[in-house]
Tab-separated table of C-alpha atoms in Angstrom:
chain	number	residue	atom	x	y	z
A	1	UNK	CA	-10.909	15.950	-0.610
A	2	UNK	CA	-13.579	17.126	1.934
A	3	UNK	CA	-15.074	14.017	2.474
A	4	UNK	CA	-11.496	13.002	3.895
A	5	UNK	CA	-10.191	13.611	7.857
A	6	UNK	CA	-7.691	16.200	8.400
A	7	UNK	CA	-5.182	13.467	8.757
A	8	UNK	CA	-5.555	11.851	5.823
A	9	UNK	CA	-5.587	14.541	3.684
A	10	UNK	CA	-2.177	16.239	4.780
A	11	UNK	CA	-0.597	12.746	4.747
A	12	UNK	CA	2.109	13.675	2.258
A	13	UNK	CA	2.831	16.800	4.529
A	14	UNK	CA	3.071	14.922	7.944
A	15	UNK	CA	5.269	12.496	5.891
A	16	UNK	CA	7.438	15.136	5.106
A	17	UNK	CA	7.709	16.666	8.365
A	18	UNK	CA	8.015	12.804	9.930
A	19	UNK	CA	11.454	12.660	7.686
A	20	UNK	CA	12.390	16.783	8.839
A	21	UNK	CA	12.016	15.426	12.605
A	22	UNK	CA	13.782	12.259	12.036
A	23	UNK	CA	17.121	13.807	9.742
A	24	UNK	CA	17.113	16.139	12.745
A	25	UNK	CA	17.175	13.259	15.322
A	26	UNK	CA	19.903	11.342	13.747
A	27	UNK	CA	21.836	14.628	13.544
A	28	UNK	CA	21.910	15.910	16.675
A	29	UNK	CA	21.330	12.928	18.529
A	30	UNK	CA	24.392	10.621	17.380
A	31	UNK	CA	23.848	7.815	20.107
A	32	UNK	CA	19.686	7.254	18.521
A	33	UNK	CA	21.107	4.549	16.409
A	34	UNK	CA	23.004	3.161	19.332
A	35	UNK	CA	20.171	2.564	21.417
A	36	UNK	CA	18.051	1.593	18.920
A	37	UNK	CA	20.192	-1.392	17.775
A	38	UNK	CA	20.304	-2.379	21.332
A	39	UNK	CA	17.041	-3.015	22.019
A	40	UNK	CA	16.114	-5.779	18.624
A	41	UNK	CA	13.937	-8.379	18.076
A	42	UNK	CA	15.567	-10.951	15.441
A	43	UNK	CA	17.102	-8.300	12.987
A	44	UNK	CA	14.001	-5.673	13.851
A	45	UNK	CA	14.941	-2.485	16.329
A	46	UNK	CA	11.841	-3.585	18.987
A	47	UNK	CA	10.342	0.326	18.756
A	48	UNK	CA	10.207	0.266	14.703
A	49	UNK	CA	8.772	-3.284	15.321
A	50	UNK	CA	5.862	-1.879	17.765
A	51	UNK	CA	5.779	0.715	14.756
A	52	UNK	CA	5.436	-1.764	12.452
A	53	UNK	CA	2.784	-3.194	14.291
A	54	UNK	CA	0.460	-0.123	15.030
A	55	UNK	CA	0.153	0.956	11.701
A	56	UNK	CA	-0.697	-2.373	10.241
A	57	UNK	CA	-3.075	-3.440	12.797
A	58	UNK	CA	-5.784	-0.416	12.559
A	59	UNK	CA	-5.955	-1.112	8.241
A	60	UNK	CA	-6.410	-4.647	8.964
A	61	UNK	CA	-9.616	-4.102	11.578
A	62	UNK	CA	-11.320	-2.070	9.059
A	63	UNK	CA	-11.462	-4.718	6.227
A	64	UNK	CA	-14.647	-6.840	5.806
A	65	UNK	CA	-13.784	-10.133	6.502
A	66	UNK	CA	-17.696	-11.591	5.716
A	67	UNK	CA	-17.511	-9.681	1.989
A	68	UNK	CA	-15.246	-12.201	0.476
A	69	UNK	CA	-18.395	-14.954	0.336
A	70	UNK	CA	-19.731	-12.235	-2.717
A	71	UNK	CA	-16.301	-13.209	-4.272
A	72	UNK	CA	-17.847	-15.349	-6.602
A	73	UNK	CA	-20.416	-13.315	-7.661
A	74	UNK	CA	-18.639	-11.315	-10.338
A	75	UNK	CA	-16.109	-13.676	-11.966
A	76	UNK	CA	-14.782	-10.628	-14.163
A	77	UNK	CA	-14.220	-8.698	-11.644
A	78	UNK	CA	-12.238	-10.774	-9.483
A	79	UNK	CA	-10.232	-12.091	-12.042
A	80	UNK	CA	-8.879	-8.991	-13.675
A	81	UNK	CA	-8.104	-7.790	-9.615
A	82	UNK	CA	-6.261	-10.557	-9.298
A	83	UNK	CA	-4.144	-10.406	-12.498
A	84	UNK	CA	-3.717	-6.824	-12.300
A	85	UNK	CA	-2.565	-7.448	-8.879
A	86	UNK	CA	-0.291	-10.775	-8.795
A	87	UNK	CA	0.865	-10.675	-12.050
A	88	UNK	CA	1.078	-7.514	-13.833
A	89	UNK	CA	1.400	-5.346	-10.874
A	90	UNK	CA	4.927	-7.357	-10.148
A	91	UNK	CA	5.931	-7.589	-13.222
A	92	UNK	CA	5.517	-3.669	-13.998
A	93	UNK	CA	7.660	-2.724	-10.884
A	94	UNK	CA	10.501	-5.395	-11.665
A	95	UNK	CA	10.776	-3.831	-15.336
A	96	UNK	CA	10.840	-0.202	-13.759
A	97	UNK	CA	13.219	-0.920	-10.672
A	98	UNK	CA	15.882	-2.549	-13.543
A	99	UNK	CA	15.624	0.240	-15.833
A	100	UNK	CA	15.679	3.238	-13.273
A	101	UNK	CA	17.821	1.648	-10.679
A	102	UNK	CA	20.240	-0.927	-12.606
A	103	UNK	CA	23.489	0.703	-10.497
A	104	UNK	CA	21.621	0.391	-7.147
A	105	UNK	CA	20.684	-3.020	-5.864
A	106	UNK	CA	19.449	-1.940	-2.514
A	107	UNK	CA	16.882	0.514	-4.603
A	108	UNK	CA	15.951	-1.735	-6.771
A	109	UNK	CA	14.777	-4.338	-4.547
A	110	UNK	CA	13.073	-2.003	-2.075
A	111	UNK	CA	11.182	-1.297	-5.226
A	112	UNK	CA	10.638	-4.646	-6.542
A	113	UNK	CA	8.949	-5.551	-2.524
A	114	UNK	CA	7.111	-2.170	-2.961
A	115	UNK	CA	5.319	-4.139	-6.087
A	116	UNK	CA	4.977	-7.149	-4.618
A	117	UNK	CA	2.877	-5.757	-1.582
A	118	UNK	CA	-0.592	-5.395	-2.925
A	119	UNK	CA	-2.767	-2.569	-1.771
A	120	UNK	CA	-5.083	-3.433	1.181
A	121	UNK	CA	-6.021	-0.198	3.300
A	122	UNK	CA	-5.861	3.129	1.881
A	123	UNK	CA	-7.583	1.857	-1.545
A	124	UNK	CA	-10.397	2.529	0.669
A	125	UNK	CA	-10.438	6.157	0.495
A	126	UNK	CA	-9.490	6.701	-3.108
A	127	UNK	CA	-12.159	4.413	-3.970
A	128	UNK	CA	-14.433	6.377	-2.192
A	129	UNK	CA	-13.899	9.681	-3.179
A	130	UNK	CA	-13.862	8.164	-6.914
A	131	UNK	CA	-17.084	7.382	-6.392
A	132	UNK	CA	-16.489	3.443	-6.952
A	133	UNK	CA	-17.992	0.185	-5.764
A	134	UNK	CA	-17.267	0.131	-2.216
A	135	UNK	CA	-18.804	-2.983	-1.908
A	136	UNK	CA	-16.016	-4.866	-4.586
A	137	UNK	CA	-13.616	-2.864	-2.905
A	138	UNK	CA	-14.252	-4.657	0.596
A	139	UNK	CA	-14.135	-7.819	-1.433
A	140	UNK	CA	-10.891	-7.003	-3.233
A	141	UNK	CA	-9.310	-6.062	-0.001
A	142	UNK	CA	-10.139	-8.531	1.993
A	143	UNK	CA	-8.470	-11.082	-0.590
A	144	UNK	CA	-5.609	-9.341	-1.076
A	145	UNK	CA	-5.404	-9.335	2.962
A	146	UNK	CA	-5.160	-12.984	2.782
A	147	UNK	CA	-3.575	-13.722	-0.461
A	148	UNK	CA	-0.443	-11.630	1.073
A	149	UNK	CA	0.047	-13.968	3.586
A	150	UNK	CA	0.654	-17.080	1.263
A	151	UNK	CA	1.765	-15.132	-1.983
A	152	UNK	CA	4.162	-12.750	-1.000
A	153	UNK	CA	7.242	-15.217	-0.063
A	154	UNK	CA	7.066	-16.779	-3.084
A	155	UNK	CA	6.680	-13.892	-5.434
A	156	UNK	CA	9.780	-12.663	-3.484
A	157	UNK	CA	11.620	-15.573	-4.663
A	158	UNK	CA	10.561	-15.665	-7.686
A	159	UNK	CA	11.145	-11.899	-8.691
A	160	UNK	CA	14.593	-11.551	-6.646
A	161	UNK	CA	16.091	-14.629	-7.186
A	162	UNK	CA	14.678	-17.139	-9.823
A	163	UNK	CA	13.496	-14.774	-12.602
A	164	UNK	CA	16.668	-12.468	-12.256
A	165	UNK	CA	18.608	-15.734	-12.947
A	166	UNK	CA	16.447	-16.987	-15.959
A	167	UNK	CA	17.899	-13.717	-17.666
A	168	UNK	CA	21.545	-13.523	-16.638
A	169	UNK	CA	20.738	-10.676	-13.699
A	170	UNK	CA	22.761	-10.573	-10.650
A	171	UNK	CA	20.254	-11.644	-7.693
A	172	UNK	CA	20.162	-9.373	-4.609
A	173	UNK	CA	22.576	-10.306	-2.727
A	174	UNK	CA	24.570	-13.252	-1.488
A	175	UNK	CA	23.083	-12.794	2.254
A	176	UNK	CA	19.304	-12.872	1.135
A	177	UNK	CA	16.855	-15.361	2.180
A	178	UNK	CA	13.482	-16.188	1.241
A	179	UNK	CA	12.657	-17.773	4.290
A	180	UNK	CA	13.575	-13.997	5.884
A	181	UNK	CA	10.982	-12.651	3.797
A	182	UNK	CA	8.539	-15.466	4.476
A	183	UNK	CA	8.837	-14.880	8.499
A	184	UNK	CA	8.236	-11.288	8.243
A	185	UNK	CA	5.372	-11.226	6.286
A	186	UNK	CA	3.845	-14.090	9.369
A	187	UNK	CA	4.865	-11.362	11.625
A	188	UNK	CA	4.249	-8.127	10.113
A	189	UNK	CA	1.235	-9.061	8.346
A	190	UNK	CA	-0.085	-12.725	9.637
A	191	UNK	CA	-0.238	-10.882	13.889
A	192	UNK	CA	-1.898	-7.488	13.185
A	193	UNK	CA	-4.064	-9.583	10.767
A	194	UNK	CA	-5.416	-11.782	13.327
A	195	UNK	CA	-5.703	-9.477	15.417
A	196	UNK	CA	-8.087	-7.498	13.211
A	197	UNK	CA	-9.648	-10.054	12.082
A	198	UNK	CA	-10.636	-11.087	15.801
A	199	UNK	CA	-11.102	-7.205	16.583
A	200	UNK	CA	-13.925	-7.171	13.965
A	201	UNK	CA	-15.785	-10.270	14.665
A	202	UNK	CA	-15.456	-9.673	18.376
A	203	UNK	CA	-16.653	-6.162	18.327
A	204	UNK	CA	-19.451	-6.797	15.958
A	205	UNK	CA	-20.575	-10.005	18.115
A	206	UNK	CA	-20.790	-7.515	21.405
A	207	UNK	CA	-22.214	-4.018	20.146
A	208	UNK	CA	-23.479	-4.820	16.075
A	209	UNK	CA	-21.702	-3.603	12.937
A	210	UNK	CA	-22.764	-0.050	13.446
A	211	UNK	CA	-21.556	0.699	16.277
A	212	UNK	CA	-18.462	-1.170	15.328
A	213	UNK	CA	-17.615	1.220	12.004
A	214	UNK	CA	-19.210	4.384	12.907
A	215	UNK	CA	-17.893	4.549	16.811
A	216	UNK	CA	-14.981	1.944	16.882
A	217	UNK	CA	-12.812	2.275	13.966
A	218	UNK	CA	-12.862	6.212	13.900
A	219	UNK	CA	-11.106	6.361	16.855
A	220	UNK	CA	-9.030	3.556	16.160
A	221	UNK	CA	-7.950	4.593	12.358
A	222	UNK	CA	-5.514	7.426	13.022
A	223	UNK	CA	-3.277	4.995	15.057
A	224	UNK	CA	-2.252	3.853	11.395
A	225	UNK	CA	-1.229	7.078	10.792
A	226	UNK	CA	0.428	7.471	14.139
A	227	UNK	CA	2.421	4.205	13.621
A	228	UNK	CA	3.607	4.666	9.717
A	229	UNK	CA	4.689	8.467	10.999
A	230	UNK	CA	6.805	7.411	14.058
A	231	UNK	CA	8.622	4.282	12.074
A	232	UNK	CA	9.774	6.806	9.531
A	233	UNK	CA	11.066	8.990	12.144
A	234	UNK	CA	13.412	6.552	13.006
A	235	UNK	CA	14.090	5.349	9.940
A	236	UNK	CA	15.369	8.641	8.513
A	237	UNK	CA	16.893	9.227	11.776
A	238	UNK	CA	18.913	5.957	11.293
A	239	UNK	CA	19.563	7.220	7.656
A	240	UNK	CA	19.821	10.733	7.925
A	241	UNK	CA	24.016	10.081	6.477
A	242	UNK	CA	22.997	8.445	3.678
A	243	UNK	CA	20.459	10.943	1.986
A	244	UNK	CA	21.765	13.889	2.940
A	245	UNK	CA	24.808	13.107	1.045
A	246	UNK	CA	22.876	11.355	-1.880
A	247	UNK	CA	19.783	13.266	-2.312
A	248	UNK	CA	19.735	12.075	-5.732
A	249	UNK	CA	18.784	8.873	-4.887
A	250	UNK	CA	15.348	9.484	-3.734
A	251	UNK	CA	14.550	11.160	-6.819
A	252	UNK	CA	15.668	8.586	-8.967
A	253	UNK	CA	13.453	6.237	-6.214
A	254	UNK	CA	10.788	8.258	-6.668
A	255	UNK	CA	10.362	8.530	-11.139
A	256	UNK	CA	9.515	4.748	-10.944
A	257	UNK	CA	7.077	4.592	-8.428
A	258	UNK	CA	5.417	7.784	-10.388
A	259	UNK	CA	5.249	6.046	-13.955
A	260	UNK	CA	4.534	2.702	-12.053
A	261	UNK	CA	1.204	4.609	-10.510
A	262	UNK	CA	-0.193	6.325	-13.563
A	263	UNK	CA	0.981	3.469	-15.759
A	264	UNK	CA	-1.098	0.813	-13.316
A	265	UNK	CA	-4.330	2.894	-12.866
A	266	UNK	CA	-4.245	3.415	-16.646
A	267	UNK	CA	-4.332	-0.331	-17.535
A	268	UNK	CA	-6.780	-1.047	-14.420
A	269	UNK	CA	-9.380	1.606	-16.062
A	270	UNK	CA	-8.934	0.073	-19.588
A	271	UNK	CA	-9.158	-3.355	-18.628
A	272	UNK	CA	-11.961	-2.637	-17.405
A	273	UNK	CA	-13.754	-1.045	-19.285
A	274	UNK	CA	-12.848	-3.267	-22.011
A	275	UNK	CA	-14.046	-6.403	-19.965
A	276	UNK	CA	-17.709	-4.697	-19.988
A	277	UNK	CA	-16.968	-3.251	-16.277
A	278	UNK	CA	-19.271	-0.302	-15.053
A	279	UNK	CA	-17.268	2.702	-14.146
A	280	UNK	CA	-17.903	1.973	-10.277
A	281	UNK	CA	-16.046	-1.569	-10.066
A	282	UNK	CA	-13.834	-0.360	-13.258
A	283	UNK	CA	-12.453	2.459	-10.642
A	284	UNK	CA	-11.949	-0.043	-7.619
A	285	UNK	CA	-10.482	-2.463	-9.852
A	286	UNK	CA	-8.299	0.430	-11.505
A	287	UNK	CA	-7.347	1.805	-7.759
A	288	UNK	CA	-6.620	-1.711	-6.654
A	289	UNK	CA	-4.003	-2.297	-8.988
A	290	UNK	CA	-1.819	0.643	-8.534
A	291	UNK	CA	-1.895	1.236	-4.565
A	292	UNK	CA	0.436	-0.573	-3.205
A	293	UNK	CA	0.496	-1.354	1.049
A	294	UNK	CA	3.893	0.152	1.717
A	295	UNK	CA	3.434	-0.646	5.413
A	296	UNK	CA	4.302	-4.369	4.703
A	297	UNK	CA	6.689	-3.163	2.503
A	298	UNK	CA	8.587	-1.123	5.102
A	299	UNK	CA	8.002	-4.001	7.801
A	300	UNK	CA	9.626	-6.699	5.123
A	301	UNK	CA	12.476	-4.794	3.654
A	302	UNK	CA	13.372	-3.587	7.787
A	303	UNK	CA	12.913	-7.146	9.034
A	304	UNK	CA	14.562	-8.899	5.794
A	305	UNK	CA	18.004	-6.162	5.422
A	306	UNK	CA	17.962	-3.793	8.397
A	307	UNK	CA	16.636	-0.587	9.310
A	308	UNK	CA	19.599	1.219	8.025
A	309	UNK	CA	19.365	-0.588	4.300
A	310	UNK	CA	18.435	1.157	1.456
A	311	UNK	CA	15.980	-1.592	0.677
A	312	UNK	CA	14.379	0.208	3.602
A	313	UNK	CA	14.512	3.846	2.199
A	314	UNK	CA	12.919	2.907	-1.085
A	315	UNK	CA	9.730	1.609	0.882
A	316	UNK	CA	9.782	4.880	3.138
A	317	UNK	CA	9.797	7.084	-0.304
A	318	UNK	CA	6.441	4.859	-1.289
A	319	UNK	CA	4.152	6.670	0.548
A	320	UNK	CA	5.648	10.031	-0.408
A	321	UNK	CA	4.873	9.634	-3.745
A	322	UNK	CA	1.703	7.672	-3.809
A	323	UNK	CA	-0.629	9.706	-1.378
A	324	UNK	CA	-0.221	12.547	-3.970
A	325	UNK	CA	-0.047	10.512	-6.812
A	326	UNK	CA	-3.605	9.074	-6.114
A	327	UNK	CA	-5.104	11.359	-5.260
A	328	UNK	CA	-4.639	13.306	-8.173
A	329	UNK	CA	-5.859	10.253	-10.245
A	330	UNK	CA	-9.386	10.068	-8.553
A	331	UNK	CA	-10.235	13.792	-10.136
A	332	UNK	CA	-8.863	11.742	-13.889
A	333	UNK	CA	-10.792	9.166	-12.872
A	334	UNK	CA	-13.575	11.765	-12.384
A	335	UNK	CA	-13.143	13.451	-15.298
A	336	UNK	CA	-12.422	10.528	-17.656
A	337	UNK	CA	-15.756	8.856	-16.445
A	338	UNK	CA	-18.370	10.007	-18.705
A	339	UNK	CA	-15.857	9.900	-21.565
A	340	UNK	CA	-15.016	6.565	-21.251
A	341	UNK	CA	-18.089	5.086	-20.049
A	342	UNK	CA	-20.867	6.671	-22.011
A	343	UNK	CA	-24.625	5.936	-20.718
A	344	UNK	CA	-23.136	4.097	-17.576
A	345	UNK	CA	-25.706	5.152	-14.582
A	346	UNK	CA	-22.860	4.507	-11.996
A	347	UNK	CA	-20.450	7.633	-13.271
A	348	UNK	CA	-20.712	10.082	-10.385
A	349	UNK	CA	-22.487	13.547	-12.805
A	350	UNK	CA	-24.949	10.719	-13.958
A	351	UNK	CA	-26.128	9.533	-10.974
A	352	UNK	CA	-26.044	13.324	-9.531
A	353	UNK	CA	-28.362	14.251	-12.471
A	354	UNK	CA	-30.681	11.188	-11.642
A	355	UNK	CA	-31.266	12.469	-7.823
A	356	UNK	CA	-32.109	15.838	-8.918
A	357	UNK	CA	-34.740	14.025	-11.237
């Protein structure tokens, strides 16, 4: 925890406060939602879209574009990400959101986009503090980044409208689109992922990597923060009405998302492991698979059913519950290290015993 800024490690309590300030707002300032609707982009309020857009673009500048050439040096490793991630990942949250949330559509799907948006930024710092491969983890990132752009429309369709079909489910809704899903994602994910991309290679090119990670992105990470806190402002402001007089329904939002969590890190580590792994890409692979990058979720459930939806709600209560959530896991997978990987040099007490040698 002391290796992370001040920021990131009271996220869960700035979240908090971010919903205090905004069930406030929406109280005691009735015409908010008003003036918000008035001023739209498409289906988007244009200040939660410039929300949108600030926290997505500083995750996006940090990621490693030239990493993904070592790809294809680890096979095993790549491969179980990308199961873990596109397949299982999915499928876990669909099976949760229709057992916990069979009465509530709107939940439900927030959920189900929450598991279709793989993790691509804060993975990063769990990772880290882990102790695992940063290296694979710039890799893994990076392909998720552009995997999203191409995967996520269809895995939309697929989970909210085909597959519920196959098995006699009621779809969404009779308003929902793909195509809706498909344009925010272009927008929400495709602009602030240009942008970083071209932020990256551009600063590199003019002052050298160095500079570029150790001068640049410090200053420009917290505008993440700044950008996820002031979109849920609003969005609890637009919401206050609805959970205040269902408070219930977070907490029924938020038991999925817990077992969905544990239950992904816990098949990531295994997996691993059981794939011959070393603890260091078993944890990235293992943290990988159960983040999940609730900013695009929160930009495609707003731009897809509204700000006021409560597909919309379910991807504000992500963060809530994962910042906590994984951060306890990297002290399991701390602990569970040297049990489950015996003689591995890359489990952290090892290699602290090895400098002292």
């Amino acid at each position: 925890m002391k290796e992370m800024s001040f920021l990131d490690r009271w996220l869960p309590a700035w979240i908090l406060l971010a919903m205090g300030v905004g069930l406030l707002l929406g109280r005691f300032l009735p015409g908010l939602n008003t003036a918000l609707e008035s001023m739209t982009i498409g289906e988007v309020s244009l200040p939660i879209a410039i929300g949108l857009l600030v926290m997505m673009y500083p995750v996006l500048a940090k990621v490693r574009y030239d990493e993904t050439r070592r790809v294809t040096g680890d096979k095993r490793l790549l491969g179980l990400s990308l199961v873990l991630n596109w397949v299982v990942g999915p499928a876990v949250m669909f099976v949760l959101a229709w057992v916990f949330l069979t009465d509530l559509p709107e939940y439900r799907t927030g959920l189900i986009i929450v598991g279709l948006a793989r993790c691509i930024a804060m993975v990063l710092i769990w990772n880290d503090l882990a102790c695992g491969d940063r290296e694979a983890a710039a890799v893994l990132v990076a392909v998720n980044s552009v995997f999203q752009v191409f995967a996520f429309g269809a895995l939309g369709w697929f989970y909210l409208q085909l597959l519920p079909s196959w098995l006699g489910l009621p779809t969404t809704s009779a308003d929902f689109s793909v195509w809706a899903i498909v344009v925010s994602v272009l927008v929400f994910l495709g602009i602030p992922l240009l942008a970083g991309f071209l932020t990256r290679v551009l600063g590199e090119k003019a002052k050298g990597r160095q500079w570029y990670e150790e001068k640049f992105l410090p200053k420009l990470g917290p505008w993440a923060l700044y950008g996820l806190l002031f979109t849920i402002v609003l969005l609890f402001a637009l919401q206050g009405g609805a959970i205040t007089s269902q408070p219930f329904d977070v907490v029924r939002i938020a038991v999925p998302l817990l077992i969905y969590f544990a239950l992904m890190f816990a098949i990531g580590l295994l997996a691993s492991r059981a794939a011959g792994l070393s603890y260091a890409k078993s944890t990235t692979v293992a943290f990988t698979a159960s983040g999940n990058n609730f900013e695009l979720a929160i930009a495609v459930a707003i731009g897809t059913f509204g700000v006021t939806s409560g597909q919309a709600l379910a991807g504000v209560v992500g963060p809530l519950i994962e910042v906590p959530v994984l951060v306890g896991l990297v002290y399991v997978s701390l602990w569970v290290g040297q049990r489950l990987f015996p003689n591995d040099p890359t489990v952290p007490a090892r290699r602290t015993q090895e400098a002292r040698r």
